[in-house]
mmCIF file of C-alpha atoms in Angstrom:
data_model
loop_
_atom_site.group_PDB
_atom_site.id
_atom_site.type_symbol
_atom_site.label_atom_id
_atom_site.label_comp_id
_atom_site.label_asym_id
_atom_site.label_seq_id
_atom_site.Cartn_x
_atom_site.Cartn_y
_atom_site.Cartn_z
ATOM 1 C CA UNK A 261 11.619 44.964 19.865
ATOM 2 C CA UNK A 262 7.987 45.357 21.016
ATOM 3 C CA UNK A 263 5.445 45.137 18.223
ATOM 4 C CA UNK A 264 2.055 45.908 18.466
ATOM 5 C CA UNK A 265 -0.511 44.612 15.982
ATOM 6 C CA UNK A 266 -3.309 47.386 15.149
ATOM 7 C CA UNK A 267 -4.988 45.543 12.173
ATOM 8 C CA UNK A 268 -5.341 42.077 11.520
ATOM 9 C CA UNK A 269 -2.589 42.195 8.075
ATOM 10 C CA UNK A 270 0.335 39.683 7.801
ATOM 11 C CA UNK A 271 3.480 41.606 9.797
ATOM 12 C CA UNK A 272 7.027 40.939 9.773
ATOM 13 C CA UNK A 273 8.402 40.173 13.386
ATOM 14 C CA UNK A 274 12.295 40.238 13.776
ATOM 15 C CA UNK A 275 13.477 37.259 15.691
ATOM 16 C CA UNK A 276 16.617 37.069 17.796
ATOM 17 C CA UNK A 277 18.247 34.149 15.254
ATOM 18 C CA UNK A 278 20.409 34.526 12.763
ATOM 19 C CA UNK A 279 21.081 32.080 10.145
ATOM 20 C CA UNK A 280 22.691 29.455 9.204
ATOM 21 C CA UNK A 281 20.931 27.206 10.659
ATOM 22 C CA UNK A 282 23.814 24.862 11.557
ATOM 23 C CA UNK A 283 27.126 26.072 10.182
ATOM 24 C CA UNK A 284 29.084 22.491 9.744
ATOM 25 C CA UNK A 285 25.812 21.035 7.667
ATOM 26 C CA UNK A 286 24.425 22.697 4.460
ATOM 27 C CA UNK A 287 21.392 20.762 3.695
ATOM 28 C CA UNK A 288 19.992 21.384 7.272
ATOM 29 C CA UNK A 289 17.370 24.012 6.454
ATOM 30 C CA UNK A 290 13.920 24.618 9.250
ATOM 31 C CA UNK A 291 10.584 24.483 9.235
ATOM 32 C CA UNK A 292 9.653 27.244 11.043
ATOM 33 C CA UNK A 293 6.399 27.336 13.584
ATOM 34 C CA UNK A 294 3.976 29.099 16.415
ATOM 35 C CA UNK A 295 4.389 28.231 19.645
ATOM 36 C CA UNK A 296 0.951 26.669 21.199
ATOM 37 C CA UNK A 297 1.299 29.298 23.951
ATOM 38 C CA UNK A 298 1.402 31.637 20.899
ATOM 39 C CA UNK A 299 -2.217 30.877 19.493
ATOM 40 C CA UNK A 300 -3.203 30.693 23.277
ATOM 41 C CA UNK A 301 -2.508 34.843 23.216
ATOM 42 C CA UNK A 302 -4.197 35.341 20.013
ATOM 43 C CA UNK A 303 -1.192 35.132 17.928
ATOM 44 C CA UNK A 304 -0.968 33.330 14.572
ATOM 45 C CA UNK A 305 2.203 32.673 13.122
ATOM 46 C CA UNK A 306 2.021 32.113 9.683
ATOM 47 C CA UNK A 307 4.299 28.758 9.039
ATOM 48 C CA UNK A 308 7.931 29.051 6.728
ATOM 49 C CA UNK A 309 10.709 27.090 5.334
ATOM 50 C CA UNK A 310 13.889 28.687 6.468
ATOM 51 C CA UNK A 311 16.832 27.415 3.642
ATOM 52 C CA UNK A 312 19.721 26.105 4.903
ATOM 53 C CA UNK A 313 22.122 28.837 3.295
ATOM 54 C CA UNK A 314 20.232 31.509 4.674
ATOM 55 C CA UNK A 315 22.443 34.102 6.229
ATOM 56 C CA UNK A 316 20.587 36.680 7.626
ATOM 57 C CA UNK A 317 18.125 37.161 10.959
ATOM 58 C CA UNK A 318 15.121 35.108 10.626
ATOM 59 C CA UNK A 319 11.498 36.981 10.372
ATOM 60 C CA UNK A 320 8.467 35.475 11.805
ATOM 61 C CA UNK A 321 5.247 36.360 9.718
ATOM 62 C CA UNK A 322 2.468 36.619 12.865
ATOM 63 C CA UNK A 323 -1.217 38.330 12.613
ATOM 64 C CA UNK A 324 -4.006 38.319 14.772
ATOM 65 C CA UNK A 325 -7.505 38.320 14.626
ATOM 66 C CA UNK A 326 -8.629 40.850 17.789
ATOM 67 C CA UNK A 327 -6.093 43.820 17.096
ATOM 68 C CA UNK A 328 -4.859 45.401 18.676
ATOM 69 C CA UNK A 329 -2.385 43.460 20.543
ATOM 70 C CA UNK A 330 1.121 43.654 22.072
ATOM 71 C CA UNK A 331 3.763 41.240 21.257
ATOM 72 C CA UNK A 332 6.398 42.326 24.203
ATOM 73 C CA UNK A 333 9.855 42.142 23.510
ATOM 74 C CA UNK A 334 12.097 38.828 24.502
ATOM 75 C CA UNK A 335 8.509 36.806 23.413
ATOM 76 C CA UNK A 336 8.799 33.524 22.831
ATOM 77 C CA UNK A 337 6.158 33.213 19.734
ATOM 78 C CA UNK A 338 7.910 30.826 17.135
ATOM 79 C CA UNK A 339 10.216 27.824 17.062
ATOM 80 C CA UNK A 340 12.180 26.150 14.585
ATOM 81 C CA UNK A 341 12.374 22.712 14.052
ATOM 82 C CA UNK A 342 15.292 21.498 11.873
ATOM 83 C CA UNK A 343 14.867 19.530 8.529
ATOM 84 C CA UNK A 344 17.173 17.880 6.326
ATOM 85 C CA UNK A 345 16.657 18.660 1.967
ATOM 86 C CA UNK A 346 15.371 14.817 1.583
ATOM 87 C CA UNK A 347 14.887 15.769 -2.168
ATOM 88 C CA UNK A 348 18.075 16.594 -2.761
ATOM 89 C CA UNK A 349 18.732 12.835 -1.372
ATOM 90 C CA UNK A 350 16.709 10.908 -3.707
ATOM 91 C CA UNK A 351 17.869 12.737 -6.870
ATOM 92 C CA UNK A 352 19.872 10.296 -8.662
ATOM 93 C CA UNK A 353 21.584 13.151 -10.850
ATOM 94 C CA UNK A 354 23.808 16.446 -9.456
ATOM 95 C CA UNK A 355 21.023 19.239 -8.714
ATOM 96 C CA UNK A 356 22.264 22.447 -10.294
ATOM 97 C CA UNK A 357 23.647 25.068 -8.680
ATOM 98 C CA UNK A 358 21.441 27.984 -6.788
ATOM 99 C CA UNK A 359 22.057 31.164 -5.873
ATOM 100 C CA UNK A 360 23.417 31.294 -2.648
ATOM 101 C CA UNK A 361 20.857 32.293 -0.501
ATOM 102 C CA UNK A 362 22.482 34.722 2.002
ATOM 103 C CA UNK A 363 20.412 37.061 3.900
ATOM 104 C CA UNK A 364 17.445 37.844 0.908
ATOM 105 C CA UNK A 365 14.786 35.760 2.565
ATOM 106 C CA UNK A 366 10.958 35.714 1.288
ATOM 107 C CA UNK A 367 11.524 34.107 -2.013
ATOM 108 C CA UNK A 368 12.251 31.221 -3.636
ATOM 109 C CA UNK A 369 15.783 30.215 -5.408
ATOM 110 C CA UNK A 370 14.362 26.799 -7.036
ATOM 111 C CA UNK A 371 11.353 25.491 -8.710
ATOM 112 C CA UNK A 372 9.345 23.715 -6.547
ATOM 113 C CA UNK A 373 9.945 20.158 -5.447
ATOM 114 C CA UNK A 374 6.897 17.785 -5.137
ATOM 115 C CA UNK A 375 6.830 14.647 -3.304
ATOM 116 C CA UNK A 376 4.626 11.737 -3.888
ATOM 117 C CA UNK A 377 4.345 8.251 -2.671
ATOM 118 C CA UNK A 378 2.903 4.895 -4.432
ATOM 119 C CA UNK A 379 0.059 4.542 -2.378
ATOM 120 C CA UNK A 380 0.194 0.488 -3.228
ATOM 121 C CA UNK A 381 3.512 0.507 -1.409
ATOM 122 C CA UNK A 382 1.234 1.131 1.854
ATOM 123 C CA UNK A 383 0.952 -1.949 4.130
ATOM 124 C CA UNK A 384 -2.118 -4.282 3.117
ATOM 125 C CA UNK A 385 -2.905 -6.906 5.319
ATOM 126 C CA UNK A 386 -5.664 -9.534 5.511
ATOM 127 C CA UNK A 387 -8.198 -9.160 7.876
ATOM 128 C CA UNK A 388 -10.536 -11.618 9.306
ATOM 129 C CA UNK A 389 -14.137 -10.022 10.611
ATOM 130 C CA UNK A 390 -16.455 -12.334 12.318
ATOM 131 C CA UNK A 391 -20.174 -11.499 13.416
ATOM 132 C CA UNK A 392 -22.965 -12.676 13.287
ATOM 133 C CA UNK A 393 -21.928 -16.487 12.612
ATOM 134 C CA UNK A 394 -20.536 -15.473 9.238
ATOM 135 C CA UNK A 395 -16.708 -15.228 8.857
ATOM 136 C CA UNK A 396 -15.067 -12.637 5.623
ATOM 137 C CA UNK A 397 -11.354 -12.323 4.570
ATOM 138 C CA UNK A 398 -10.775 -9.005 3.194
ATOM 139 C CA UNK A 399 -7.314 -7.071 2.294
ATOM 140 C CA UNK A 400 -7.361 -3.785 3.958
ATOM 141 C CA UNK A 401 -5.018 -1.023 3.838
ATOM 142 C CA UNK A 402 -3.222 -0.291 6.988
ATOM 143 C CA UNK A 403 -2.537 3.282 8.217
ATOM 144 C CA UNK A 404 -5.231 4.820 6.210
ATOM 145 C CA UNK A 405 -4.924 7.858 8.490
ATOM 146 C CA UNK A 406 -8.498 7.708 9.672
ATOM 147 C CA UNK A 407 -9.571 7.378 13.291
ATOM 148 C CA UNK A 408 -11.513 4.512 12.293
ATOM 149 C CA UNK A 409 -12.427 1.832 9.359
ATOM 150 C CA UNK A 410 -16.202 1.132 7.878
ATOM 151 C CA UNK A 411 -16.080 -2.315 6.639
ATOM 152 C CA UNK A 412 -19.047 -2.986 4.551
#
């Protein structure tokens, strides 16, 4: 359908997919996402996690901010990209049982499920830095996620 945005408020947008998202695997849920050619038009699409017993046709949450504007129909705005439940993985005990999910989308069935990482489990190497005729070994944490390193 066409949809035209006349405010800048969070709107539902029917997509053409219907869940599940693969029907041999249940943990394969989505993570779903705007297109770059999306925000290029002045579309945001607001990001979701699309469950992996979900049943029904997927809605994309999309706003903009210079309404009003025309989403045609057959629009290629969103895109799912397909994620396994790695916490369901790493429990060492049976999770219990949801509610199947089905085609009620917009809520949660679970509590939350946090993921952290021992941050001295990232690689450490040492480094030798040489200038100025003076030579220092330090240990320095690789893939710090920073463009660059200040040594001091």
């Amino acid at each position: 359908i066409e949809v035209t945005l006349i405010d800048n408020q969070a709107q539902r947008v029917p997509s053409t997919f219907k869940g599940p998202i693969h029907p041999s695997t249940s943990d394969l849920g989505a993570l779903l996402l705007g297109r770059s050619s999306s925000g290029l038009k002045g579309i945001i699409v607001v990001p979701g996690v699309i469950d992996a017993d979900y049943t029904g046709v997927v809605d994309i949450v999309v706003y903009t901010l210079h309404p009003p504007l025309c989403i045609p129909q057959g629009s290629r705005i969103a895109q799912l990209i397909p994620m396994r439940n790695l916490v369901s993985a790493m429990t060492q005990e049976p999770t219990p049982p949801r509610p199947f999910r089905g085609n009620s989308g917009f809520g949660s069935t679970r509590p939350a499920a946090c993921l952290t990482l021992n941050m001295h489990d990232r690689p450490v190497r040492e480094v030798i830095v040489k200038y100025a005729g003076e030579t220092r070994i330090i240990k320095n944490l690789l893939d710090t996620g920073a463009d660059m390193t200040i040594v001091n």
